[in-house]
């Protein structure tokens, strides 16, 4: 068995798929995994693949042309999952996709298609929840929000907040991955990686948001004591989402 490995980024994954497919070792004789790799398997040949812009562009172009743009969107979102086997699942889906074309997205009876559908669904569900639970605080005239998602949902969240707050300076920071979406006023957003010092400085900066206390008072005031239902609240708003929510701080 030959195992192709790469960094856990979408671009690297596309290059890894290109290299694995071009190896002509046979689909049953290869696996694809993102790094870091845990326990190494015996009798396996591990091959690291670096990002190649031309290979990445070729794979993306082939997916959109030979399968569909919808399939490309599903693959992109699946690549943002935290599942360890996501890259191999994407590869197995592409085997069917390049054979059956656009119809593959509806072939949920096939395990490879169903696996990708589940990855896509879980990433979209988490992104949907963070659209509701994400909270901003003002620091030095910049709106900043910290989140710790299981999946890498920053690029999925950014377009909506760009549309909602086009004339604001804001940042959405993924504390787990030390990455951030930065949106300058009236400009397009961009992605950046934060150093440990930058992340700590943003975490410990003094919040000057005048509406924080007002929102907390509003949250407590509208609550009806007789109707409190912690179990239902945990179902609609899981505990791990509340770490950075203003009303629970």
PDB file of C-alpha atoms in Angstrom, residues 125-126 128-135 219 227 229-242 245 247-248:
ATOM      1  CA  UNK A 125     -24.216  22.580   9.882  1.00  0.00           C
ATOM      2  CA  UNK A 126     -21.354  23.870  11.993  1.00  0.00           C
ATOM      3  CA  UNK A 128     -24.659  27.613  10.056  1.00  0.00           C
ATOM      4  CA  UNK A 129     -24.529  27.497  13.858  1.00  0.00           C
ATOM      5  CA  UNK A 130     -21.544  29.846  14.001  1.00  0.00           C
ATOM      6  CA  UNK A 131     -23.421  32.359  11.852  1.00  0.00           C
ATOM      7  CA  UNK A 132     -25.891  32.566  14.738  1.00  0.00           C
ATOM      8  CA  UNK A 133     -23.564  32.151  17.723  1.00  0.00           C
ATOM      9  CA  UNK A 134     -20.647  34.317  16.571  1.00  0.00           C
ATOM     10  CA  UNK A 135     -20.223  37.481  18.679  1.00  0.00           C
ATOM     11  CA  UNK A 219     -30.197  38.702  27.734  1.00  0.00           C
ATOM     12  CA  UNK A 227     -39.732  28.821  31.405  1.00  0.00           C
ATOM     13  CA  UNK A 229     -35.157  24.698  30.292  1.00  0.00           C
ATOM     14  CA  UNK A 230     -31.381  24.007  30.438  1.00  0.00           C
ATOM     15  CA  UNK A 231     -31.695  20.699  28.576  1.00  0.00           C
ATOM     16  CA  UNK A 232     -33.487  22.316  25.638  1.00  0.00           C
ATOM     17  CA  UNK A 233     -31.007  25.200  25.701  1.00  0.00           C
ATOM     18  CA  UNK A 234     -28.072  22.793  25.485  1.00  0.00           C
ATOM     19  CA  UNK A 235     -29.721  21.098  22.506  1.00  0.00           C
ATOM     20  CA  UNK A 236     -30.172  24.361  20.614  1.00  0.00           C
ATOM     21  CA  UNK A 237     -26.921  25.913  21.858  1.00  0.00           C
ATOM     22  CA  UNK A 238     -24.302  23.267  22.855  1.00  0.00           C
ATOM     23  CA  UNK A 239     -21.984  24.162  25.719  1.00  0.00           C
ATOM     24  CA  UNK A 240     -18.822  24.188  23.623  1.00  0.00           C
ATOM     25  CA  UNK A 241     -20.209  27.018  21.463  1.00  0.00           C
ATOM     26  CA  UNK A 242     -20.639  29.308  24.493  1.00  0.00           C
ATOM     27  CA  UNK A 245     -20.466  34.161  23.466  1.00  0.00           C
ATOM     28  CA  UNK A 247     -23.985  36.608  27.169  1.00  0.00           C
ATOM     29  CA  UNK A 248     -22.255  33.609  28.789  1.00  0.00           C
TER      30      UNK A 248
END
